[in-house]
Amino acid sequence: MSDCSSPASQTLKIRRVGIDTWRENVVYMHRDCPVVRAAGFQALSKVEVHANGQTILAVLNVVSDEHIVKGCELGVSEDAFARLGVNDGHSASVSHAEPPQSIAALHRKIAGERLSKEEIHAIIRDVAQARYSKVELAAFVVATNQYELDREEIVHLTEAMIAVGRRLDWQRQVGHGVVVDKHCIGGIPGNRTSMLVVPIVAAHGMTCPKTSSRAITSPSGTADTMEVLARVELPFERMVEIVRETHACLAWGGTADLSPADDILISVERPLSIDSPGQMVASILSKKIAAGSTHLVLDIPVGPSAKVRSIAEAQRLKKLFEYVAKHLRLQLDVVLSDGRQPIGRGIGPVLEARDVMQVLQGDPSAPQDLRQKALRLAGRMIEFDPDVRGGEGFQIARDILDSGRALAQMNAIIDAQGRREQVLQPGQLQAEVCAASDGVVIATDNLRIARIARLAGAPQVPSAGLDLLKKLGDRVTQGEPLYRIHAQYEADLRFALAHAQKDSGYALGSAQELPREFASGSPFLF
């Protein structure tokens, strides 16, 4: 065992341990460390770490291997190291952590009780300050799912999430009173409408600073797809300059510190597959308000394999969003859209970027469903302009797109953010998934298609994914390709193809089996 400082001092040398603990502070101490013995630390204890005037709370892991951490060292995870902001070898002291002040409120919610505004704010402050372990976070997420939050609790939760993070003020930064945004609740592969809507409304002269996420469980997020074309990781000061120049941006929002408590809760919700209505509303609206939006168009896709499965469920969610938005003075326009199948043809960053550019360039082979949905959403956003009458937005959006102004605006945004020099192409390794019989495509499984695209390598491998060749209502013959898998690596192609051969995600039948409510083929339900 290496020599260590006196256990009485409880001082150790920081050692950065390259482990991504995903939104949780974790520290590592050797089981023979004198500090462990003297203080009586046990594995999974919560501890306070003090270094260079900074204090963080962390979960302790006890190790036996000196290759990970020696007896005189304090190993810290990537998240903990970033929060401390010190160098390897810096001195740190460790002590037992007091329970979070809001722990009593957490226990009340676990028991199914309604929480006050003060209690919810206290919990979210402790969450944002990393005072909750993953176990405690999971308890909060499960409790708020099991005992559904009422409307007032959701308002308080949204307010609390906004309060603990940074709040952008684009009105002060760029001098525009109306700041518009568009958001989809997710679950539909290829739904890359933001990359069309943003340049259209920016070309109209509206301010649309779009801070988007990377994919967590999907084959691509807006930031992943935009990164095929341009830089998306931008300092806030540069984002402001770009918005001043172009009225818009399409950037990754991870560096903006917007609603950080939401990011922490999401890290627990996703593995548990929990996405309750209350948590969804608070998550989305807190991010948008913190990002400085004053007006928001919200897309709720509805379909058998979408997040929202029925019109009745969508209407309930719509009313909930509208209630919370009204209390927080966000002007909201909720749109219910057809979520039965992916939008566009490409699933995966490079293939989705191809679809977007084809629409902007007026390419005859561009996917029309992507074009139409983007125009409808852009039209609704343009109608936030007080000089535009209701019902005129779609025509204005179409004129902007058809005239080439949207393409010019997109190129200006790409150049301002930093155009990617290398033009990425779809993965060269390919395999086609073919129809097992004659018939009509009567259903597609969004979850299955997304899963196959991820197995092919998307989004970590930008060139990987699926190229869809058939849509709902299309006739196919046995052996005709339904879609093409693109991959960069043989192993990924094998995994994706094996999964697709078990279940392609496409259901074939007769034209009479198509759902009646979708018979018109419109991309919008209402």
Coordinates of C-alpha atoms in Angstrom, one line a residue:
M1 CA 0.0 0.0 0.0
S2 CA 1.3 3.5 -0.9
D3 CA 2.0 5.9 1.8
C4 CA -0.8 8.3 2.5
S5 CA -1.3 11.5 4.5
S6 CA -2.5 11.3 8.0
P7 CA -6.0 9.9 8.3
A8 CA -6.8 12.7 10.7
S9 CA -6.4 15.2 7.9
Q10 CA -8.7 13.2 5.5
T11 CA -6.7 14.8 2.6
L12 CA -6.2 12.9 -0.6
K13 CA -4.8 13.6 -4.1
I14 CA -7.4 13.8 -6.9
R15 CA -7.0 11.3 -9.7
R16 CA -9.2 11.6 -12.7
V17 CA -10.8 8.3 -13.5
G18 CA -12.0 8.1 -17.1
I19 CA -15.5 6.8 -16.4
D20 CA -18.6 8.5 -17.7
T21 CA -21.2 8.1 -14.9
W22 CA -23.8 10.1 -16.9
R23 CA -25.0 13.0 -14.8
E24 CA -23.9 11.5 -11.5
N25 CA -20.9 12.5 -9.3
V26 CA -19.0 9.3 -8.3
V27 CA -15.7 9.1 -6.4
Y28 CA -13.5 6.0 -5.9
M29 CA -11.4 5.2 -2.8
H30 CA -9.2 2.2 -2.0
R31 CA -10.7 0.0 0.7
D32 CA -7.3 0.1 2.5
C33 CA -7.2 3.9 2.5
P34 CA -6.6 5.2 6.0
V35 CA -9.4 7.8 5.4
V36 CA -11.9 5.1 4.6
R37 CA -11.0 3.3 7.8
A38 CA -10.9 6.4 10.0
A39 CA -14.2 7.9 8.8
G40 CA -16.0 4.6 8.5
F41 CA -17.0 5.2 4.8
Q42 CA -18.9 2.4 3.1
A43 CA -19.6 1.6 -0.5
L44 CA -22.5 3.7 -1.9
S45 CA -22.2 6.2 0.9
K46 CA -22.8 9.8 0.0
V47 CA -19.8 12.0 0.7
E48 CA -18.8 15.7 0.4
V49 CA -15.7 16.5 -1.5
H50 CA -13.9 19.8 -0.9
A51 CA -11.2 21.1 -3.3
N52 CA -10.0 24.5 -4.3
G53 CA -13.0 26.2 -2.7
Q54 CA -15.5 23.9 -4.5
T55 CA -17.8 21.4 -2.8
I56 CA -19.6 18.6 -4.5
L57 CA -21.7 15.7 -3.3
A58 CA -20.8 12.3 -4.7
V59 CA -21.6 8.6 -4.3
L60 CA -18.6 6.6 -3.0
N61 CA -17.4 3.4 -4.8
V62 CA -14.8 1.3 -2.8
V63 CA -12.2 -0.5 -5.0
S64 CA -9.5 -3.0 -4.3
D65 CA -7.3 -2.5 -7.4
E66 CA -4.5 0.1 -7.1
H67 CA -4.4 0.4 -10.8
I68 CA -7.7 2.3 -10.4
V69 CA -6.9 4.3 -7.4
K70 CA -4.1 4.1 -4.7
G71 CA -4.6 4.4 -1.0
C72 CA -3.6 8.1 -1.0
E73 CA -5.8 9.1 -3.9
L74 CA -9.4 10.1 -4.5
G75 CA -10.6 8.9 -7.9
V76 CA -13.3 11.0 -9.5
S77 CA -15.6 10.3 -12.4
E78 CA -15.7 12.6 -15.4
D79 CA -18.8 14.4 -14.2
A80 CA -17.3 15.0 -10.7
F81 CA -13.9 16.1 -12.2
A82 CA -15.7 18.7 -14.4
R83 CA -17.7 20.0 -11.5
L84 CA -14.6 20.4 -9.3
G85 CA -12.7 22.2 -12.0
V86 CA -9.2 21.2 -10.7
N87 CA -6.2 19.4 -12.1
D88 CA -5.0 15.9 -11.4
G89 CA -3.0 15.7 -8.1
H90 CA -4.9 18.6 -6.5
S91 CA -5.6 18.1 -2.8
A92 CA -9.1 17.3 -1.7
S93 CA -10.8 16.5 1.6
V94 CA -13.7 14.1 2.1
S95 CA -16.4 14.0 4.7
H96 CA -19.7 12.4 5.3
A97 CA -22.6 14.1 3.5
E98 CA -25.7 15.3 5.2
P99 CA -29.0 14.1 3.7
P100 CA -30.5 16.5 1.2
Q101 CA -32.8 19.1 2.9
S102 CA -35.6 18.1 0.6
I103 CA -35.5 14.4 1.5
A104 CA -38.6 14.7 3.6
A105 CA -40.6 16.1 0.6
L106 CA -39.3 13.2 -1.5
H107 CA -40.7 10.7 1.1
R108 CA -44.0 12.5 1.0
K109 CA -44.2 12.1 -2.8
I110 CA -43.2 8.4 -2.5
A111 CA -46.2 8.1 -0.1
G112 CA -48.5 9.6 -2.8
E113 CA -49.0 13.0 -1.2
R114 CA -49.3 16.3 -3.1
L115 CA -46.3 18.6 -2.9
S116 CA -46.3 22.3 -2.3
K117 CA -44.5 24.8 -4.5
E118 CA -41.8 25.2 -1.9
E119 CA -41.3 21.4 -1.6
I120 CA -41.0 20.9 -5.4
H121 CA -38.5 23.8 -5.7
A122 CA -36.4 22.4 -2.8
I123 CA -36.3 18.9 -4.5
I124 CA -35.3 20.4 -7.9
R125 CA -32.6 22.6 -6.3
D126 CA -31.1 19.5 -4.6
V127 CA -31.3 17.6 -7.9
A128 CA -29.5 20.3 -9.8
Q129 CA -26.8 20.5 -7.1
A130 CA -26.3 16.7 -7.5
R131 CA -27.4 16.1 -3.9
Y132 CA -29.5 13.1 -5.0
S133 CA -28.0 9.7 -5.8
K134 CA -29.3 7.8 -8.8
V135 CA -31.4 5.6 -6.3
E136 CA -33.1 8.7 -4.9
L137 CA -33.6 10.2 -8.4
A138 CA -35.2 7.0 -9.5
A139 CA -37.5 7.1 -6.5
F140 CA -38.6 10.6 -7.4
V141 CA -39.2 9.7 -11.0
V142 CA -41.2 6.6 -10.2
A143 CA -43.2 8.3 -7.5
T144 CA -44.2 11.2 -9.8
N145 CA -45.2 8.6 -12.4
Q146 CA -47.1 6.4 -10.1
Y147 CA -48.9 9.2 -8.3
E148 CA -49.6 11.5 -11.3
L149 CA -48.7 15.1 -10.7
D150 CA -51.7 17.5 -10.8
R151 CA -51.7 20.6 -13.0
E152 CA -50.4 22.9 -10.3
E153 CA -47.6 20.6 -9.4
I154 CA -46.5 20.5 -13.0
V155 CA -46.5 24.3 -13.2
H156 CA -44.3 24.4 -10.0
L157 CA -42.0 21.6 -11.4
T158 CA -41.6 23.6 -14.6
E159 CA -40.9 26.8 -12.8
A160 CA -38.4 25.1 -10.5
M161 CA -36.5 23.5 -13.5
I162 CA -36.2 27.0 -15.1
A163 CA -35.1 28.6 -11.8
V164 CA -32.0 26.4 -11.3
G165 CA -30.4 26.9 -14.7
R166 CA -29.4 29.6 -17.1
R167 CA -32.1 31.6 -18.8
L168 CA -31.3 33.2 -22.2
D169 CA -32.7 36.6 -23.1
W170 CA -32.7 36.8 -26.9
Q171 CA -34.9 39.9 -26.8
R172 CA -32.1 41.8 -25.1
Q173 CA -29.4 40.1 -27.1
V174 CA -30.8 40.6 -30.6
G175 CA -33.5 43.2 -30.1
H176 CA -36.5 41.2 -31.3
G177 CA -39.7 40.8 -29.2
V178 CA -40.9 37.5 -30.7
V179 CA -38.6 34.5 -30.4
V180 CA -40.1 31.4 -32.0
D181 CA -39.3 27.8 -31.7
K182 CA -40.7 24.4 -32.8
H183 CA -40.5 21.1 -30.9
C184 CA -41.7 17.6 -31.4
I185 CA -42.3 15.3 -28.4
G186 CA -40.3 12.6 -30.3
G187 CA -40.6 9.0 -31.1
I188 CA -40.8 9.3 -34.9
P189 CA -37.7 8.3 -36.9
G190 CA -36.5 10.7 -39.6
N191 CA -38.7 13.6 -38.4
R192 CA -36.1 16.2 -39.2
T193 CA -38.5 19.1 -39.8
S194 CA -36.6 21.6 -37.6
M195 CA -33.8 21.8 -40.1
L196 CA -36.4 23.0 -42.7
V197 CA -38.6 25.1 -40.4
V198 CA -35.7 27.1 -39.0
P199 CA -34.3 28.5 -42.3
I200 CA -37.9 29.2 -43.6
V201 CA -39.0 31.3 -40.6
A202 CA -35.5 32.9 -40.4
A203 CA -35.9 33.9 -44.1
H204 CA -39.2 35.5 -43.1
G205 CA -37.3 37.6 -40.7
M206 CA -38.3 35.9 -37.4
T207 CA -35.8 35.1 -34.7
C208 CA -35.4 31.3 -34.2
P209 CA -32.4 30.3 -32.1
K210 CA -32.8 26.5 -32.2
T211 CA -30.8 24.7 -29.5
S212 CA -31.4 21.0 -30.0
S213 CA -30.4 17.7 -28.4
R214 CA -28.3 14.8 -29.5
A215 CA -29.9 11.4 -29.8
I216 CA -30.2 9.3 -26.6
T217 CA -32.4 6.4 -27.8
S218 CA -33.2 7.5 -31.4
P219 CA -31.1 7.0 -34.5
S220 CA -30.4 10.7 -34.8
G221 CA -31.2 14.0 -33.1
T222 CA -31.4 17.4 -34.8
A223 CA -27.9 18.2 -33.5
D224 CA -26.5 14.9 -34.8
T225 CA -28.0 15.6 -38.3
M226 CA -27.0 19.2 -38.4
E227 CA -23.4 18.2 -37.4
V228 CA -23.2 16.4 -40.8
L229 CA -23.3 19.9 -42.4
A230 CA -21.8 22.2 -39.8
R231 CA -20.4 22.7 -36.3
V232 CA -23.0 22.5 -33.6
E233 CA -21.0 22.8 -30.4
L234 CA -20.7 26.6 -30.2
P235 CA -19.9 28.9 -27.3
F236 CA -23.0 31.0 -26.3
E237 CA -21.3 34.2 -27.3
R238 CA -20.8 32.8 -30.9
M239 CA -24.4 31.6 -31.0
V240 CA -25.5 35.2 -30.2
E241 CA -23.4 36.5 -33.1
I242 CA -24.8 33.9 -35.5
V243 CA -28.4 34.8 -34.5
R244 CA -27.7 38.5 -35.0
E245 CA -26.3 37.7 -38.5
T246 CA -28.8 35.1 -39.7
H247 CA -31.8 35.4 -37.3
A248 CA -31.3 31.7 -36.4
C249 CA -29.0 28.9 -35.4
L250 CA -29.1 25.1 -35.3
A251 CA -26.8 24.3 -32.4
W252 CA -26.4 21.6 -29.7
G253 CA -27.9 22.9 -26.4
G254 CA -25.7 20.9 -24.1
T255 CA -23.3 23.7 -23.3
A256 CA -26.0 26.3 -22.5
D257 CA -26.8 25.0 -19.0
L258 CA -30.5 25.2 -19.7
S259 CA -32.7 23.4 -17.2
P260 CA -29.9 21.2 -15.8
A261 CA -32.1 19.4 -13.4
D262 CA -34.1 18.1 -16.4
D263 CA -31.0 16.6 -17.9
I264 CA -30.3 14.8 -14.6
L265 CA -33.8 13.5 -14.4
I266 CA -33.8 12.3 -18.0
S267 CA -30.7 10.3 -17.2
V268 CA -32.9 8.2 -14.9
E269 CA -36.2 8.3 -16.9
R270 CA -34.7 6.9 -20.1
P271 CA -33.3 3.6 -18.7
L272 CA -36.6 3.1 -16.8
S273 CA -38.6 3.9 -20.0
I274 CA -40.7 6.4 -17.9
D275 CA -42.0 9.4 -19.7
S276 CA -45.1 10.4 -17.8
P277 CA -47.2 13.4 -19.0
G278 CA -46.3 15.6 -16.1
Q279 CA -42.6 15.0 -16.5
M280 CA -42.8 15.4 -20.3
V281 CA -44.6 18.8 -20.1
A282 CA -42.2 20.2 -17.4
S283 CA -39.1 18.9 -19.3
I284 CA -40.1 20.4 -22.7
L285 CA -41.5 23.7 -21.5
S286 CA -38.7 24.4 -19.0
K287 CA -36.1 23.9 -21.8
K288 CA -37.9 26.2 -24.2
I289 CA -38.6 29.0 -21.7
A290 CA -35.0 28.8 -20.4
A291 CA -33.8 29.0 -24.0
G292 CA -35.6 32.3 -24.4
S293 CA -38.6 31.3 -26.5
T294 CA -41.7 33.4 -26.3
H295 CA -43.7 31.5 -28.9
L296 CA -43.7 27.7 -29.5
V297 CA -45.2 25.3 -32.0
L298 CA -45.4 21.9 -30.5
D299 CA -45.8 18.8 -32.6
I300 CA -47.5 15.7 -31.0
P301 CA -47.4 12.7 -33.4
V302 CA -50.1 10.2 -32.9
G303 CA -49.9 6.6 -34.0
P304 CA -49.8 2.9 -32.8
S305 CA -46.0 2.9 -32.2
A306 CA -45.6 6.6 -31.4
K307 CA -45.3 8.0 -27.8
V308 CA -49.0 9.0 -28.0
R309 CA -51.2 6.2 -29.2
S310 CA -54.6 7.7 -29.5
I311 CA -56.4 10.9 -30.4
A312 CA -58.0 11.1 -26.9
E313 CA -54.6 10.7 -25.2
A314 CA -53.2 13.4 -27.5
Q315 CA -56.0 15.8 -26.7
R316 CA -55.5 15.4 -22.9
L317 CA -51.8 16.0 -23.4
K318 CA -52.5 19.1 -25.5
K319 CA -54.7 20.6 -22.8
L320 CA -52.0 20.0 -20.2
F321 CA -49.3 21.7 -22.3
E322 CA -51.6 24.6 -22.9
Y323 CA -52.5 25.0 -19.2
V324 CA -48.9 25.1 -18.1
A325 CA -47.7 27.3 -21.0
K326 CA -50.5 29.8 -20.2
H327 CA -49.4 30.1 -16.6
L328 CA -45.8 30.6 -17.7
R329 CA -46.7 33.2 -20.3
L330 CA -45.5 31.1 -23.3
Q331 CA -47.6 31.4 -26.4
L332 CA -48.2 27.9 -27.5
D333 CA -49.7 26.3 -30.7
V334 CA -50.1 22.5 -30.4
V335 CA -50.4 20.5 -33.6
L336 CA -51.4 16.8 -33.7
S337 CA -49.7 15.0 -36.6
D338 CA -49.7 11.6 -38.2
G339 CA -47.2 9.5 -36.3
R340 CA -47.9 6.1 -37.9
Q341 CA -44.6 5.9 -39.7
P342 CA -41.2 7.6 -40.1
I343 CA -41.1 11.0 -41.9
G344 CA -38.8 11.2 -44.9
R345 CA -36.8 8.4 -46.3
G346 CA -33.5 8.5 -44.4
I347 CA -33.0 7.3 -40.8
G348 CA -29.6 8.3 -39.5
P349 CA -27.6 11.5 -39.5
V350 CA -26.2 11.5 -43.1
L351 CA -29.3 10.1 -44.7
E352 CA -31.6 12.6 -42.9
A353 CA -29.3 15.5 -43.8
R354 CA -29.6 14.3 -47.5
D355 CA -33.4 14.4 -47.2
V356 CA -33.3 18.0 -45.7
M357 CA -31.0 19.3 -48.4
Q358 CA -33.1 17.7 -51.2
V359 CA -36.2 19.5 -49.9
L360 CA -34.3 22.8 -49.6
Q361 CA -32.9 22.4 -53.1
G362 CA -36.2 21.6 -54.7
D363 CA -35.0 18.2 -55.8
P364 CA -37.9 16.3 -57.5
S365 CA -36.8 13.1 -55.6
A366 CA -37.1 14.9 -52.2
P367 CA -39.5 13.2 -49.7
Q368 CA -42.8 15.0 -50.0
D369 CA -44.1 14.0 -46.6
L370 CA -41.1 15.8 -45.0
R371 CA -41.6 18.8 -47.2
Q372 CA -45.3 19.1 -46.4
K373 CA -45.0 18.6 -42.7
A374 CA -42.2 21.2 -42.5
L375 CA -44.3 23.7 -44.5
R376 CA -47.3 23.3 -42.2
L377 CA -45.2 23.7 -39.1
A378 CA -43.3 26.7 -40.5
G379 CA -46.6 28.2 -41.6
R380 CA -48.0 28.0 -38.0
M381 CA -44.8 29.6 -36.7
I382 CA -45.0 32.4 -39.3
E383 CA -48.5 33.1 -38.1
F384 CA -47.0 34.2 -34.8
D385 CA -45.9 37.3 -36.7
P386 CA -48.5 40.0 -35.8
D387 CA -48.4 41.2 -39.5
V388 CA -49.5 37.8 -40.8
R389 CA -53.2 36.8 -40.8
G390 CA -54.3 33.4 -39.7
G391 CA -54.3 30.9 -42.5
E392 CA -51.7 32.7 -44.6
G393 CA -48.6 31.1 -43.1
F394 CA -48.5 28.0 -45.2
Q395 CA -48.5 30.0 -48.5
I396 CA -45.8 32.3 -47.2
A397 CA -43.7 29.3 -46.1
R398 CA -44.1 27.6 -49.4
D399 CA -43.1 30.7 -51.3
I400 CA -40.0 31.1 -49.2
L401 CA -39.0 27.4 -49.8
D402 CA -39.9 27.4 -53.6
S403 CA -38.1 30.7 -54.2
G404 CA -34.8 29.3 -52.9
R405 CA -34.7 31.8 -50.0
A406 CA -34.8 29.0 -47.4
L407 CA -31.8 27.3 -49.1
A408 CA -29.9 30.6 -49.1
Q409 CA -30.8 31.1 -45.4
M410 CA -29.7 27.6 -44.5
N411 CA -26.4 28.1 -46.3
A412 CA -25.8 31.3 -44.4
I413 CA -26.5 29.5 -41.1
I414 CA -24.1 26.6 -42.1
D415 CA -21.4 29.0 -43.1
A416 CA -21.8 31.1 -39.9
Q417 CA -21.6 28.0 -37.7
G418 CA -18.7 26.5 -39.6
R419 CA -19.4 24.4 -42.8
R420 CA -18.1 20.9 -42.6
E421 CA -15.3 20.5 -45.2
Q422 CA -15.8 16.8 -45.7
V423 CA -19.1 15.8 -47.4
L424 CA -20.1 12.5 -45.7
Q425 CA -21.7 9.8 -47.7
P426 CA -24.1 7.0 -46.6
G427 CA -22.3 3.9 -45.4
Q428 CA -20.8 1.8 -48.2
L429 CA -21.8 -1.5 -46.7
Q430 CA -25.4 -2.2 -47.7
A431 CA -28.1 -4.8 -47.5
E432 CA -31.7 -4.7 -48.6
V433 CA -34.6 -6.0 -46.5
C434 CA -37.3 -7.4 -48.8
A435 CA -41.0 -8.1 -48.6
A436 CA -41.8 -11.7 -47.7
S437 CA -45.1 -11.6 -49.7
D438 CA -47.2 -9.5 -52.1
G439 CA -49.4 -6.9 -50.5
V440 CA -49.9 -3.4 -49.3
V441 CA -47.9 -1.7 -46.5
I442 CA -50.6 -1.4 -43.8
A443 CA -48.4 -0.6 -40.8
T444 CA -44.9 0.4 -39.8
D445 CA -43.3 0.0 -36.4
N446 CA -41.4 3.2 -35.5
L447 CA -39.7 1.6 -32.5
R448 CA -38.5 -1.4 -34.6
I449 CA -37.2 0.7 -37.4
A450 CA -35.4 3.0 -35.0
R451 CA -33.8 0.0 -33.3
I452 CA -32.6 -1.5 -36.6
A453 CA -31.0 1.8 -37.6
R454 CA -29.2 2.0 -34.3
L455 CA -27.9 -1.5 -34.6
A456 CA -26.5 -0.4 -38.0
G457 CA -24.4 2.2 -36.1
A458 CA -26.5 5.4 -36.1
P459 CA -26.0 7.9 -34.6
Q460 CA -22.5 7.2 -33.4
V461 CA -21.6 6.3 -37.0
P462 CA -23.2 9.2 -38.9
S463 CA -23.1 7.4 -42.2
A464 CA -25.1 4.4 -40.9
G465 CA -28.9 4.0 -40.9
L466 CA -31.8 3.0 -43.1
D467 CA -33.1 4.3 -46.5
L468 CA -36.8 3.6 -46.6
L469 CA -38.1 2.6 -50.0
K470 CA -41.8 2.0 -49.2
K471 CA -44.4 4.0 -47.3
L472 CA -47.9 3.2 -45.9
G473 CA -50.3 2.4 -48.7
D474 CA -47.6 1.3 -51.2
R475 CA -48.0 -1.9 -53.1
V476 CA -45.1 -4.4 -53.0
T477 CA -44.4 -7.7 -54.5
Q478 CA -42.6 -10.6 -52.8
G479 CA -38.8 -10.0 -52.9
E480 CA -39.2 -6.2 -53.5
P481 CA -37.0 -4.1 -51.2
L482 CA -38.7 -2.4 -48.3
Y483 CA -35.6 -0.5 -47.2
R484 CA -31.9 -0.5 -47.5
I485 CA -29.5 -0.8 -44.5
H486 CA -26.3 1.3 -44.6
A487 CA -23.4 0.5 -42.3
Q488 CA -19.7 1.3 -42.0
Y489 CA -18.7 -1.9 -40.3
E490 CA -19.4 -5.5 -41.1
A491 CA -20.5 -6.4 -37.5
D492 CA -23.0 -3.6 -37.4
L493 CA -24.5 -4.6 -40.8
R494 CA -24.8 -8.2 -39.5
F495 CA -26.5 -7.2 -36.3
A496 CA -29.0 -4.9 -38.1
L497 CA -29.8 -7.4 -40.8
A498 CA -30.4 -10.2 -38.4
H499 CA -32.8 -8.0 -36.4
A500 CA -34.6 -7.0 -39.6
Q501 CA -34.9 -10.5 -40.8
K502 CA -36.7 -11.5 -37.5
D503 CA -39.1 -8.6 -37.9
S504 CA -38.7 -5.9 -40.6
G505 CA -41.0 -3.4 -38.9
Y506 CA -43.3 -3.5 -41.9
A507 CA -46.8 -5.2 -41.9
L508 CA -48.3 -6.2 -45.2
G509 CA -52.0 -6.8 -46.0
S510 CA -54.8 -5.6 -48.2
A511 CA -55.7 -2.0 -48.9
Q512 CA -59.0 -2.5 -46.9
E513 CA -56.9 -3.0 -43.8
L514 CA -55.5 0.5 -43.8
P515 CA -57.0 2.5 -40.9
R516 CA -60.0 4.6 -42.1
E517 CA -59.0 7.7 -40.2
F518 CA -55.8 7.9 -42.2
A519 CA -57.2 7.1 -45.6
S520 CA -56.7 10.6 -46.9
G521 CA -52.9 10.2 -46.7
S522 CA -52.6 13.7 -45.2
P523 CA -49.5 14.1 -42.9
F524 CA -51.7 15.9 -40.4
L525 CA -54.7 14.5 -38.4
F526 CA -56.2 17.9 -37.9

